[in-house]
Every structure is written in C-alpha cells, then in structure tokens.
CSV table of C-alpha atoms and ligand atoms in Angstrom, one decimal:
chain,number,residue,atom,x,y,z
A,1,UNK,CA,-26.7,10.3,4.2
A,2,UNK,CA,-28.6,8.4,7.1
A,3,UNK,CA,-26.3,6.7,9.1
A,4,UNK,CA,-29.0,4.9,11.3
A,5,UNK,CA,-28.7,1.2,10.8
A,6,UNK,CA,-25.2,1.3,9.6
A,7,UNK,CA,-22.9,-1.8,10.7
A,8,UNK,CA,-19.6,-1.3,10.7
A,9,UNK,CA,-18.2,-3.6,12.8
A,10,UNK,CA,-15.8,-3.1,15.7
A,11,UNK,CA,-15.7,1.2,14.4
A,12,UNK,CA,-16.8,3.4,17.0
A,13,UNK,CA,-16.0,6.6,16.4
A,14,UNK,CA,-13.7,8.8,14.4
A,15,UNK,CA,-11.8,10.9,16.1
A,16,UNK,CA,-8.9,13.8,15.1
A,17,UNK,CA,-5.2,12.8,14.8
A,18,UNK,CA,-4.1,16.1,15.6
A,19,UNK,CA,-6.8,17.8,18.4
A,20,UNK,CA,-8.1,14.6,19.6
A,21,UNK,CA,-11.7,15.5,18.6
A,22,UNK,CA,-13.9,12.8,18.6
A,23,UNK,CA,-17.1,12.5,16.1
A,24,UNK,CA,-19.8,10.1,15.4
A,25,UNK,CA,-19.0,6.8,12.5
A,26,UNK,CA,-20.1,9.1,9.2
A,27,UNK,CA,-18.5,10.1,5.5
A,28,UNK,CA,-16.4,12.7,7.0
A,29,UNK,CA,-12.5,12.7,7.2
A,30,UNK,CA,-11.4,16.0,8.6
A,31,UNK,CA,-12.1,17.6,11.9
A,32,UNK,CA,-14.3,20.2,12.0
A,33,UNK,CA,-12.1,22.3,14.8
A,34,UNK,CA,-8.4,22.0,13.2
A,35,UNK,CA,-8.9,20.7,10.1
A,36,UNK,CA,-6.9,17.6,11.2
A,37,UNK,CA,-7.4,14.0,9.1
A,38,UNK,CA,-9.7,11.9,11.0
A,39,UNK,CA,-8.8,8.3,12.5
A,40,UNK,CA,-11.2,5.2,13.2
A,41,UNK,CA,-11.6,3.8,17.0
A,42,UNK,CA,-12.8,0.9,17.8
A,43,UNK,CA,-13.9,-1.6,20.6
A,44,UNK,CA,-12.4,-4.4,19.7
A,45,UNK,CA,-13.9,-7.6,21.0
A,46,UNK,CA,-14.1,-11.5,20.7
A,47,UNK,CA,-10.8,-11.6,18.5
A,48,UNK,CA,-8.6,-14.0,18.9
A,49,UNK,CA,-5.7,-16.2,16.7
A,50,UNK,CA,-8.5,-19.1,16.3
A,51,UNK,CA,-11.3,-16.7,15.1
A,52,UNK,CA,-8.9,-15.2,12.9
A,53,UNK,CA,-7.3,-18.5,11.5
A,54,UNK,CA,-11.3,-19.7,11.1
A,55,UNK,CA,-11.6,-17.0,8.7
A,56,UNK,CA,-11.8,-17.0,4.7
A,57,UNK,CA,-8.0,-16.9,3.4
A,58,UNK,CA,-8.5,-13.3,2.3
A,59,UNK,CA,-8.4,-9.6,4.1
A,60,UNK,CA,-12.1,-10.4,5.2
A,61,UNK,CA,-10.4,-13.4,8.2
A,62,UNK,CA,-9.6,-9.8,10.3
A,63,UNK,CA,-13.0,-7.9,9.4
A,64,UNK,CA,-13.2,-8.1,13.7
A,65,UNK,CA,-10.4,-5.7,13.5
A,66,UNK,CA,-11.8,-3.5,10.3
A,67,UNK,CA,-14.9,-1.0,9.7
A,68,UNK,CA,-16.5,-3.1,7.5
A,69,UNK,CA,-20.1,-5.2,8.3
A,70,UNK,CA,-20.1,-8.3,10.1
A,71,UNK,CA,-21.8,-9.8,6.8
A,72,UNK,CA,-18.9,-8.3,4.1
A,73,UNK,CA,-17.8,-11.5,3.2
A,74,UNK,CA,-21.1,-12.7,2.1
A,75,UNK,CA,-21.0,-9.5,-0.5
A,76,UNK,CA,-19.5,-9.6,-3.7
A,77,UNK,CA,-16.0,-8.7,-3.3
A,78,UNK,CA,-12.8,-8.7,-5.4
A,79,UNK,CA,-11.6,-11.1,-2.5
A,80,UNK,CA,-7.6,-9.2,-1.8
A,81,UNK,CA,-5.0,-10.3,0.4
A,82,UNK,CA,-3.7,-13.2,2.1
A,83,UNK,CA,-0.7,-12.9,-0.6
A,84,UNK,CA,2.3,-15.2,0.2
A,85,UNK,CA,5.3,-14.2,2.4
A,86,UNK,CA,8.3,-15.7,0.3
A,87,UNK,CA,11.7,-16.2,2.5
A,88,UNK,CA,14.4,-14.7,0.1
A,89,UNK,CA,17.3,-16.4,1.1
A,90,UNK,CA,19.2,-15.8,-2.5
A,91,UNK,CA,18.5,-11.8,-1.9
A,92,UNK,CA,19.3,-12.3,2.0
A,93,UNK,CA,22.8,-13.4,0.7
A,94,UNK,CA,23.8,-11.1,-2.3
A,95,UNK,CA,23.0,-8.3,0.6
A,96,UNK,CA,25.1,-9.7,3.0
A,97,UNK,CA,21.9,-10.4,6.1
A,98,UNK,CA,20.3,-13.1,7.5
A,99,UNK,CA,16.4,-13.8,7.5
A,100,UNK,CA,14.7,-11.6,5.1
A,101,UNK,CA,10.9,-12.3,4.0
A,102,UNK,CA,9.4,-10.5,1.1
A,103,UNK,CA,5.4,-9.6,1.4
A,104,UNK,CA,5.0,-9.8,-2.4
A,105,UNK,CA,1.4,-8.3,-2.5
A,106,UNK,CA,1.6,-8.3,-6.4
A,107,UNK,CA,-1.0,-11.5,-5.7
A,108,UNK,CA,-3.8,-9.5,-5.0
A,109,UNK,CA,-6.8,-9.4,-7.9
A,110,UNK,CA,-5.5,-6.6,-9.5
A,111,UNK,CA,-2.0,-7.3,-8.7
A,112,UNK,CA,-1.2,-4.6,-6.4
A,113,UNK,CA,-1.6,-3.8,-2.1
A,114,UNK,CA,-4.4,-1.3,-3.5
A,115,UNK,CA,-7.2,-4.0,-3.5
A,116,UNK,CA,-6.7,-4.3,0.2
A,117,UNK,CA,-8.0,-0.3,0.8
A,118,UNK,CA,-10.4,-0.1,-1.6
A,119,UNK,CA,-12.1,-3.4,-0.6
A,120,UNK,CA,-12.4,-1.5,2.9
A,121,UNK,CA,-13.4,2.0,1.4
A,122,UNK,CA,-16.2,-0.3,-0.6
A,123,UNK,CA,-17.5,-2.2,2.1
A,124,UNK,CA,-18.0,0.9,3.9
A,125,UNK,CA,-19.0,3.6,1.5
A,126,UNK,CA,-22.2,1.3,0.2
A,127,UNK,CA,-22.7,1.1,4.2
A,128,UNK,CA,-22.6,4.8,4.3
A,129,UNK,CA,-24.8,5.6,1.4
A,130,UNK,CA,-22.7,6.0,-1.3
A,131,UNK,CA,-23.6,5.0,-5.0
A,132,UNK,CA,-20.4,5.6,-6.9
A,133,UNK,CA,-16.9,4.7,-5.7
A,134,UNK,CA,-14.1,6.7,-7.2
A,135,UNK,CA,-10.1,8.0,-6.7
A,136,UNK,CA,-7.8,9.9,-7.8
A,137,UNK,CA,-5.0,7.8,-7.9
A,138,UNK,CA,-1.2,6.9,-9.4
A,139,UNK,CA,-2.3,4.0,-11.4
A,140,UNK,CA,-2.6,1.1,-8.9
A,141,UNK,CA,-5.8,2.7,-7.0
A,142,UNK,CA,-7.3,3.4,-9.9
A,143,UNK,CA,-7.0,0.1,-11.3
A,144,UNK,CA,-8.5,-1.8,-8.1
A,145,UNK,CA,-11.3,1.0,-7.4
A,146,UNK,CA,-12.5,0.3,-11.6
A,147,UNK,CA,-12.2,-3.7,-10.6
A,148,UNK,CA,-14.4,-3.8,-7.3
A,149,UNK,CA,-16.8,-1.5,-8.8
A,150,UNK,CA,-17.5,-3.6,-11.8
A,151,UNK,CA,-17.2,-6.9,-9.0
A,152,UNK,CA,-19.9,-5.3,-6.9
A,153,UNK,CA,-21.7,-3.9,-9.5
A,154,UNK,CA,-21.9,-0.2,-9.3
A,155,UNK,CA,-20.4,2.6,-11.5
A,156,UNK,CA,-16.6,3.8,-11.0
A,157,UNK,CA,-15.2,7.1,-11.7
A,158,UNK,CA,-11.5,7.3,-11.7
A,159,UNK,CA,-8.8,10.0,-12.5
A,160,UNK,CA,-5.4,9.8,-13.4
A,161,UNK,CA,-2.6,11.8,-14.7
A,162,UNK,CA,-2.2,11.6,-18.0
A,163,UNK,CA,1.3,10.5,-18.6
A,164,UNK,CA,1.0,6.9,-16.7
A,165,UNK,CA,2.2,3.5,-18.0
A,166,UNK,CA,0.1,2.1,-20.8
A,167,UNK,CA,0.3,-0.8,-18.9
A,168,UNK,CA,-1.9,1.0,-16.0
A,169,UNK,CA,-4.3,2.7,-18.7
A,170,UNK,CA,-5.1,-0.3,-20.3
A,171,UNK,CA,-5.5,-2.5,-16.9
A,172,UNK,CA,-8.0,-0.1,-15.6
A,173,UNK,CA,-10.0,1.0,-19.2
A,174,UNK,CA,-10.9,-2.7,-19.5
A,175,UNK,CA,-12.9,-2.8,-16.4
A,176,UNK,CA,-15.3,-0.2,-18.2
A,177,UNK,CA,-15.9,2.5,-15.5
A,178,UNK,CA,-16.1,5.7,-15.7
A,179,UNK,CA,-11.9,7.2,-16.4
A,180,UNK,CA,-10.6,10.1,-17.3
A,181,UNK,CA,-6.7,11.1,-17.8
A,182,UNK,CA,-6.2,14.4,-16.7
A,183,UNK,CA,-3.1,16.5,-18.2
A,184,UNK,CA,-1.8,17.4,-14.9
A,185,UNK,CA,0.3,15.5,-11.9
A,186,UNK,CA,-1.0,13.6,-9.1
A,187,UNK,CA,-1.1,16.1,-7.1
A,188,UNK,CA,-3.5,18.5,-9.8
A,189,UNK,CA,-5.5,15.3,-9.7
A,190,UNK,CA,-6.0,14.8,-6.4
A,191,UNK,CA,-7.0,18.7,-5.9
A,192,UNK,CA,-9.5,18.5,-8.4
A,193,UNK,CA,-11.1,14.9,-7.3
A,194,UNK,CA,-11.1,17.3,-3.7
A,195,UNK,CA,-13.2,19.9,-5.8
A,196,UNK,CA,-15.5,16.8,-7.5
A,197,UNK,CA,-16.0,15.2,-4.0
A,198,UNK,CA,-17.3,18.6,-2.8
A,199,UNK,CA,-20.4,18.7,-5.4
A,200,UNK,CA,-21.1,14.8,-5.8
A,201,UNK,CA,-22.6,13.9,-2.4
A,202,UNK,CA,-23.0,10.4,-3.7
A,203,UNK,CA,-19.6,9.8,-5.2
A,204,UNK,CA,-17.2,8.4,-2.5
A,205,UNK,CA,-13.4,9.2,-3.1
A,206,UNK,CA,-12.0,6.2,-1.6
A,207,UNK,CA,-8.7,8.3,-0.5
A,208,UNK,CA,-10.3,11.4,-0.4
A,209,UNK,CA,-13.4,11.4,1.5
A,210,UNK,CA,-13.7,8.5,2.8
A,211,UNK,CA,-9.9,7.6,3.6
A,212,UNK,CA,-10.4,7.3,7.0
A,213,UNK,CA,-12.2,3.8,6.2
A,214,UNK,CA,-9.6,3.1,3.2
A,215,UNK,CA,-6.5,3.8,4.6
A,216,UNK,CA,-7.2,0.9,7.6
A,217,UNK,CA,-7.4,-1.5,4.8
A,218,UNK,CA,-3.4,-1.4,4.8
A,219,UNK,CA,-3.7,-2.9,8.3
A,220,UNK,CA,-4.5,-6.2,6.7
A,221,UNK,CA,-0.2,-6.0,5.3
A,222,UNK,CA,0.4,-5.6,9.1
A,223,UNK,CA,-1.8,-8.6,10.3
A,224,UNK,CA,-0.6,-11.1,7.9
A,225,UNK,CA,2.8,-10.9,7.7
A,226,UNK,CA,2.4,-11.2,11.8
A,227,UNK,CA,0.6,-14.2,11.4
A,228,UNK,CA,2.6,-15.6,8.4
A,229,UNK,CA,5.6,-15.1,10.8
A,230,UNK,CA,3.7,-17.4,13.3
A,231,UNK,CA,2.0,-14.7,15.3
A,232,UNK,CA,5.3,-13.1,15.9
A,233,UNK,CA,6.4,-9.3,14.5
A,234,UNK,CA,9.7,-8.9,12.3
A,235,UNK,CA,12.3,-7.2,13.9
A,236,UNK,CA,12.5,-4.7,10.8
A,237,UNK,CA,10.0,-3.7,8.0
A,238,UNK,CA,10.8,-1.8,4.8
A,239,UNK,CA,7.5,0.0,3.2
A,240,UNK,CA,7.5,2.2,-0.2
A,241,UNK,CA,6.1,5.5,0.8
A,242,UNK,CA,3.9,7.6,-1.7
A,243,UNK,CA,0.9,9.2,0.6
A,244,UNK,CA,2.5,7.5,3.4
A,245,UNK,CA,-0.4,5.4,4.4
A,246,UNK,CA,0.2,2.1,3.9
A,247,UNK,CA,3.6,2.4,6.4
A,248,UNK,CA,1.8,4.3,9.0
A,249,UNK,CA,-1.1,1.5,8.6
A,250,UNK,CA,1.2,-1.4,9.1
A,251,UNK,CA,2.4,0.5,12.4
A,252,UNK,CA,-1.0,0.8,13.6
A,253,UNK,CA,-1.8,-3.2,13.1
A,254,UNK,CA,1.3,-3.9,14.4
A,255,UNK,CA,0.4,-1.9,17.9
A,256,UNK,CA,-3.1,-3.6,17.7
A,257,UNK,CA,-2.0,-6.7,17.5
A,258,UNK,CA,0.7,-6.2,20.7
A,259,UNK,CA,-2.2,-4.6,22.7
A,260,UNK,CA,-4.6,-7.4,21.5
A,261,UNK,CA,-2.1,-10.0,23.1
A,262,UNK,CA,-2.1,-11.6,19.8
A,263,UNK,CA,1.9,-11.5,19.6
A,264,UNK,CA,4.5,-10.8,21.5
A,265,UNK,CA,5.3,-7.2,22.7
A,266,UNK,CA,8.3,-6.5,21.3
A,267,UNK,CA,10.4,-3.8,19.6
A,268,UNK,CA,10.4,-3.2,15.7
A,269,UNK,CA,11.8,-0.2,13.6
A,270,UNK,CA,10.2,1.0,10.7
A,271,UNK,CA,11.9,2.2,7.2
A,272,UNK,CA,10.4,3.9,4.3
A,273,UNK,CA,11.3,4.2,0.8
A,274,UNK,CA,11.0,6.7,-2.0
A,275,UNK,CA,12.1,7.4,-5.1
A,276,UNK,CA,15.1,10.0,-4.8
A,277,UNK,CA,12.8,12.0,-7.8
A,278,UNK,CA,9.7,12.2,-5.3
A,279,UNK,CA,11.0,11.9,-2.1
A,280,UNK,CA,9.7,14.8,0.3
A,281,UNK,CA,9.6,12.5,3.2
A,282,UNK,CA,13.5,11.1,2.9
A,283,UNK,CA,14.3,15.0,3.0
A,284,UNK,CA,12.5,16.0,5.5
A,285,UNK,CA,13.7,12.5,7.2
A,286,UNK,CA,17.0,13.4,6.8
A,287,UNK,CA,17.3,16.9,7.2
A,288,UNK,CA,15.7,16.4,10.6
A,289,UNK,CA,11.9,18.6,9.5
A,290,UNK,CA,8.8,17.7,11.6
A,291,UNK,CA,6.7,19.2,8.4
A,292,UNK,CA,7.4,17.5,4.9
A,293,UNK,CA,8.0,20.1,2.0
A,294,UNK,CA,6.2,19.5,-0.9
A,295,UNK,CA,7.7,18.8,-4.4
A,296,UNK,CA,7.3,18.1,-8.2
A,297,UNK,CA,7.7,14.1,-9.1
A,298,UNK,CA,10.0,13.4,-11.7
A,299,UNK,CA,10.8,9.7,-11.1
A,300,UNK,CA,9.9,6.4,-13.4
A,301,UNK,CA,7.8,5.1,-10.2
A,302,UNK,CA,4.7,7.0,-11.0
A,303,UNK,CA,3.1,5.0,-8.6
A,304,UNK,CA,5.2,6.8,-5.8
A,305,UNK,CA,5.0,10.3,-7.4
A,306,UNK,CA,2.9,12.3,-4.6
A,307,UNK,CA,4.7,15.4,-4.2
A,308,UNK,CA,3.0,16.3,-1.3
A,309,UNK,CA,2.4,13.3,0.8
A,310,UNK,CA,-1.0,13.4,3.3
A,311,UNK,CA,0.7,11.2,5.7
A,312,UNK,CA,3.8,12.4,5.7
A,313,UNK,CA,4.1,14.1,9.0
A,314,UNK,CA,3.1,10.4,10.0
A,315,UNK,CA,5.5,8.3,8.2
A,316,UNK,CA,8.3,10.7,10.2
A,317,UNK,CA,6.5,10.1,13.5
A,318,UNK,CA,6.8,6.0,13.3
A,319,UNK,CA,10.0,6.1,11.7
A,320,UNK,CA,11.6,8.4,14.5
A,321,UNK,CA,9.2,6.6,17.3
A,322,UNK,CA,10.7,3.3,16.4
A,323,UNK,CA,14.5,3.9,15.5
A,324,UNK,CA,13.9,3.4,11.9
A,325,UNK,CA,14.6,5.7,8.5
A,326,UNK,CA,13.6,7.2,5.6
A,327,UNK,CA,15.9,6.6,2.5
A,328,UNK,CA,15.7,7.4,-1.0
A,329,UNK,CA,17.3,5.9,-4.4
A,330,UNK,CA,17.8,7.2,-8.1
A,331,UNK,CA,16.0,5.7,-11.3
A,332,UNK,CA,19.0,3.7,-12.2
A,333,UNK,CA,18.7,2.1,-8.8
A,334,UNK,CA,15.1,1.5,-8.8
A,335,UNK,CA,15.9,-0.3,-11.8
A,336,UNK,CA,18.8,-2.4,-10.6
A,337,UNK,CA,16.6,-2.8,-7.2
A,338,UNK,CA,13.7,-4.5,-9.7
A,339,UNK,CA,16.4,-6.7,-11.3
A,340,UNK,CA,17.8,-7.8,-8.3
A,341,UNK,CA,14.5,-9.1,-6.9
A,342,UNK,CA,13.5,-10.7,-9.8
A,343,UNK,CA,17.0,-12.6,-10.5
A,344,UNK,CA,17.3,-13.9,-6.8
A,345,UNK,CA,13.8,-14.7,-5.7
A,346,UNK,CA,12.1,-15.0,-9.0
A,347,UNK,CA,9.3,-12.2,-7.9
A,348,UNK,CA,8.9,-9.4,-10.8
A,349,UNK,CA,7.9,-6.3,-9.1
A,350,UNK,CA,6.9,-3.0,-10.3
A,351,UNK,CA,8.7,0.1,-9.7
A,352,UNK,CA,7.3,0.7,-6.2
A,353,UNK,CA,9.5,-2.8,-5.6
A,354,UNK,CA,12.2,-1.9,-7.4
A,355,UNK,CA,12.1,1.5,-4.7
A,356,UNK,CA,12.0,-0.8,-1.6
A,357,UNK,CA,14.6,-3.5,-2.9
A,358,UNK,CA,17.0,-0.6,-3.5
A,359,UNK,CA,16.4,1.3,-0.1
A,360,UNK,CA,16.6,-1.7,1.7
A,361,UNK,CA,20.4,-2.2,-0.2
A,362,UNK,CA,21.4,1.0,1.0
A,363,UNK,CA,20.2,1.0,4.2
A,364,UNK,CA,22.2,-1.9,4.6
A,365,UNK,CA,25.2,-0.8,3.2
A,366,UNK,CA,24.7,2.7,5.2
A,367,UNK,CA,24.6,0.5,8.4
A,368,UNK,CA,20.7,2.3,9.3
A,369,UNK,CA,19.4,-1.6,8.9
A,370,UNK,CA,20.6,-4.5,11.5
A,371,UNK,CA,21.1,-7.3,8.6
A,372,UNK,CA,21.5,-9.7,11.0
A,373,UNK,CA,18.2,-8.6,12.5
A,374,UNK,CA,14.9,-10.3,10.9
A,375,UNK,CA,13.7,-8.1,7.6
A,376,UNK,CA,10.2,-7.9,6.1
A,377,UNK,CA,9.8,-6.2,2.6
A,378,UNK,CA,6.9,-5.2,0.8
A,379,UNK,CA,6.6,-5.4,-2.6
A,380,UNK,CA,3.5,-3.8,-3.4
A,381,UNK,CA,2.6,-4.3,-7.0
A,382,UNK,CA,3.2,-5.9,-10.5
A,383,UNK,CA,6.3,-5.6,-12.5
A,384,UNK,CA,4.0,-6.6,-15.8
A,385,UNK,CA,2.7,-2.8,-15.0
A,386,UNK,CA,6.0,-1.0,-15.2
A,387,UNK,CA,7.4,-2.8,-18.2
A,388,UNK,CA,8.7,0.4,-19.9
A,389,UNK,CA,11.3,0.5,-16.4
A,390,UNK,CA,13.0,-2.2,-17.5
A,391,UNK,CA,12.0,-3.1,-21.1
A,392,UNK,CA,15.6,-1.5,-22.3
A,393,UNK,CA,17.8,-3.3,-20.1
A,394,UNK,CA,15.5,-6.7,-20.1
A,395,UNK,CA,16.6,-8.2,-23.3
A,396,UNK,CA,17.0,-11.9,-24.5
A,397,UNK,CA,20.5,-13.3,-24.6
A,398,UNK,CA,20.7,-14.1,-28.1
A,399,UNK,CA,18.8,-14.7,-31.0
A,400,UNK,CA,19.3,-17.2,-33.2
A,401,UNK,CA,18.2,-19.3,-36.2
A,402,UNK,CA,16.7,-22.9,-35.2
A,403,UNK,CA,19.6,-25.0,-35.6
A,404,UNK,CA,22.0,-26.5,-33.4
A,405,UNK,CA,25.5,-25.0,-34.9
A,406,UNK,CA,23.9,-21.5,-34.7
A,407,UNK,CA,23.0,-22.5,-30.8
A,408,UNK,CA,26.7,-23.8,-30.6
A,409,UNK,CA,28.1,-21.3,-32.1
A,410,UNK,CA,26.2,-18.2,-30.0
A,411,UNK,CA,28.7,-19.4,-26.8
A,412,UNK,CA,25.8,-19.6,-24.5
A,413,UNK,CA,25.9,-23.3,-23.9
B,1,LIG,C1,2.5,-0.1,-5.9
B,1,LIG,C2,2.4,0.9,-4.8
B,1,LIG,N1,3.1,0.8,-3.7
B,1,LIG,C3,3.1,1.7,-2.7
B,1,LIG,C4,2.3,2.8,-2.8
B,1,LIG,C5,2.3,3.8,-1.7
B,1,LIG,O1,1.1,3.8,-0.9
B,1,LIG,P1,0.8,5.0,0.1
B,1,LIG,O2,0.1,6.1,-0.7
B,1,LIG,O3,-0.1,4.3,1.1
B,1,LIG,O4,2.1,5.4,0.7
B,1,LIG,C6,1.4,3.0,-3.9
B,1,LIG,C7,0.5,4.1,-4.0
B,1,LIG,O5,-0.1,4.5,-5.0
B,1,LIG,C8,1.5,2.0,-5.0
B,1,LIG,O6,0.7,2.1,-6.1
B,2,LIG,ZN1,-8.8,18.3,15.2
C-alpha cells in the first residue's frame, strides 16, 4: 500500500516499545527485529488549550495530538467523545471519600469508549489504503467498528465469540456489516482475525493490524477528563482492564499533556480493574510477575474476558511506575458494583462499570486508594448491553392492579 501522500497529522514514526526500533508511518504493528508492538511518535506542534477548546466538541478538538489527517473532521465520522464527567457525590459518600468524578463514556454513538479507537483506526486505515475495517472484538469493538463502517460507508467485517449478550449481537447485526459468531473465546477469535489479517491485504483489523493507530484513540479519555477537570490531572484514576490499552493510553495522554505544558506536572497513580474470572493482570499484579500468565475467562463481563491481555506487561509498568494497583472482584460484586452506580448517581453501566465501581470499593476499603485524594472512574460502556447481569436482581417493587386500595394496601407509600 503506497504510503506517499499520506497525512497523518502530528505521527512521525513508529517505533518498538521493547528494542526501540524506529520505522517509517505504515500498516505495520510489530517490529521486524524482536517482534515487539509498535508505538506512534510524534512532533507535536502549534497545540495549545485555545486551539484545543476552538475545536468541534468531539475526540476530533485533539486531532493535533492524534495520527489522523488534518481534514478528519470534515469526513464522515460517527463523531465519539467529549462524554460528560459527572461529580458523584452520592457514590463519594456511601464509599466513605471525598471528590470522585465518574468519566461515563456510555455517551459515545454506540454507547461505549470503543468509538473513540476505532474512529482513530478509521481515519487512518482509509489513509493507509485500506478498503475494509474489521475486529475481533468482546462485543463493544465490534459494535463501533459495524457503526463507523456503515457511517463512512465502506464494508465491515467483525468477529465475535459466540456466546455474547444478545444485547451486543443485536446492536452490531443492525448496522448490516459483514459478522460472524465464532464458537470459540476471545482469545480463538482474535488468533484467527491474526490468521485473516495475514491473507486480506486490504482488510484492516483495527486492534490487530493496525492497533498502533487504534489504541491512541484512548488518549482522547486522558485529554478530556484533564480538561474537564480545568486543565488539571486527578490525583487517582480507576480503568477496567481487558487488553490493557485503554489504561496504558490514558497514562500516555496524561504524560503528553505534562510535557506539553498544558497542565500541571504533578503526580497521579494509576489502578486497574478486572473481573476476578479474567483477571491475569491482578495476579500477576499481586503476585509481584513482570510477565502476565494467560487464562480462560469465565466472568459475566464478557467485554473484559481477554485471557491473555496484549498490553498487559504495560498495565503492570504504569501501575508500579505510578504507585497504583491492580485489583480484581467476583461476579456477585460486579453486580453489586453496577447497582451501586446506578442507585447513587443515576448512570447505568454495563459490566465493565460494574468491574471498576467494585474495584474502586475495595481498593478503598483495602486502603491501596487515598479516598481523600481526588478519584476519576471510567465507566466505559452501556448497562442496556449487559441486561442479562442484572435482569434477576432488577425487579419492580410491586405489582399491582390500578386502584388505589391495592396501592395502599402494597405498603409502598
Ligand atoms: C466496555 C469496555 N470497557 C473496557 C474495555 C477494556 O479495554 P482494553 O482492551 O483497552 O483494556 C473493553 C474492551 O473490550 C470494553 O468493551
Ligand atoms: Zn523491537
């Protein structure tokens, strides 16, 4: 694929996380000497707070800071981000701390942080050459790859295992790409999208091979809640962790925008969440492992269950590097976690939530998180996508016939 009169923006290079190789902009993602996952550089220039606040009030206000073209606003686009940063006082108190801010990026088109990557993996797979934009995914991806396909009108091609939520299979089918269910895990699924990607030269795997370009799209988390705070960084952050991108994403903006003089250089520490049925990085975390250990997900937040996490080694890294943790919490307390959230702040969240809410209650309880210190948590998708997590505890109070001595007489008044 020619390369030539490519734009993407501030991206300069790719170069190796591990060795430190450097190679030209290009649809590759792992180095060629250690088989290391590659990262995007960039020459960041002309971005300050005003250019940024004169922006659209979408991801697309920090394209400066993103490998996308200097037009990608002007192409249709499913539009993500800019989702609101609620203060949960009622949440805050029932856990006993002070400031607490949720990032409830279930506002995005597609109702989960996914739009944010794939809008970036778009933007610069069509740049790169590609015709079709395809995943392997959880649910979530798969749902926001088959949306800004149809948006920018090309074909889709997503795979999924086949035992996720209705609710995911029916939010993706309707956008009429190409999707197929495949009677395996997510980790069989994301081996065989490998094999797929290998033979289809024109098919770009948005976290396969083009993830160096997708996974910066979670920077956009990073930059808003910085900016939502009033160009300031929260003192702690608590991410779910499935792949482990989006947490080692946020870290990067985070770093970007210190360097960038756009905030304050200041510390922060960094927690991740997982479901105790999928949670390679906790262990590892815990047991005090530089190398994560695979596993087989058996946990009701499907969108979390990758047993063998490609960022993993990273999530350990900016958890260690900035005095945070990796904690992990049971089905019953994902559960509780989603209820929790939803009866204090009024914000339904999906599973993934439900994972964060919970870690971020036993982190406090565990003493691991200040909660006196200022607390960002992301909740990174829809609870109307997981409605099988809570449908048997979720009930009405009563049910009654329409009269007023049956309403009297139920005790609720
Ligand atoms: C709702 C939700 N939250 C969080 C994640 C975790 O993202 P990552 O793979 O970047 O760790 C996912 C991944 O599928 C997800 O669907
Ligand atoms: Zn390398």
């Amino acid at each position: 694929m020619a390369l030539d009169a490519a734009d993407l923006g501030p991206a300069t290079s790719l170069t190796c996380r591990e060795c430190g190789e450097s190679y030209d902009l290009g649809p590759r993602y792992a180095c060629e000497q250690c088989f290391g996952p590659l990262e995007i550089a960039y020459d960041f220039t002309g971005v300050t707070r005003a250019s940024i606040e004169a922006g659209p009030r979408n991801i697309w206000r920090y394209r400066g800071l993103l490998p996308v073209p200097t037009n990608v606003q002007d192409t249709p686009n499913t539009e993500p981000g800019f989702t609101r940063l609620v203060r949960a006082d009622h949440l805050a108190e029932s856990l006993g701390m002070q400031r607490l801010w949720v990032k409830d990026d279930s506002g995005n088109p597609t109702h989960s942080f996914k739009d944010r990557v794939v809008a970036v993996a778009l933007a610069a797979a069509r740049e790169l050459g590609f015709k079709v934009l395809a995943c392997p995914s959880t649910g979530n991806l798969a749902n926001a790859v088959a949306a800004a396909a149809a948006r920018a009108g090309i074909r889709s091609a997503v795979f999924v295992p086949s035992n996720l939520e209705q609710q995911k299979i029916v939010t993706t089918a309707v956008y009429g790409g190409t999707f197929v269910t495949v009677r395996g895990n997510y980790d069989d699924v994301n081996r065989l999208a490998s094999e797929i990607a290998g033979e289809q030269d024109d098919w770009a795997f948005v976290n396969v091979n083009v993830r160096p370009y997708y996974a910066e799209g979670s920077k956009t988390l990073g930059y808003e809640i910085a900016e939502q705070l009033g160009w300031r960084l929260p003192d702690q952050i608590v991410v779910p962790v499935a792949s482990g991108s989006q947490l080692t994403k946020i870290d990067k903006a985070f770093g970007e925008l210190i360097k960038l003089g756009l905030v304050e250089d200041k510390p922060y520490r960094v927690f991740g969440a997982q479901a105790t049925g999928c949670s390679p990085v906790a262990a590892a975390f815990k047991a005090g492992h530089e190398v994560v250990r695979p596993v087989k997900p058996d946990t009701i937040a499907k969108s979390l269950a990758i047993g063998n996490p490609a960022d993993g080694p990273y999530v350990l890294d900016v958890v260690r590097r900035t005095g945070g943790a990796v904690e992990d919490v049971t089905d019953a307390e994902v559960v509780e976690g989603i209820r929790l959230l939803a009866g204090t702040e009024g914000i339904f969240g999906e599973t993934a939530g439900g994972v964060t809410v919970a870690c971020l209650r036993k982190l406090v309880s565990s003493g691991a998180l200040d909660p006196d210190a200022e607390t960002v948590i992301i909740n990174s998708g829809d609870g109307l996508k997981t409605l099988d997590a809570v449908a048997p505890v979720a009930r009405p109070s009563a049910e009654i016939a329409p009269s007023l001595e049956d309403f009297r007489a139920s005790g609720l008044a």
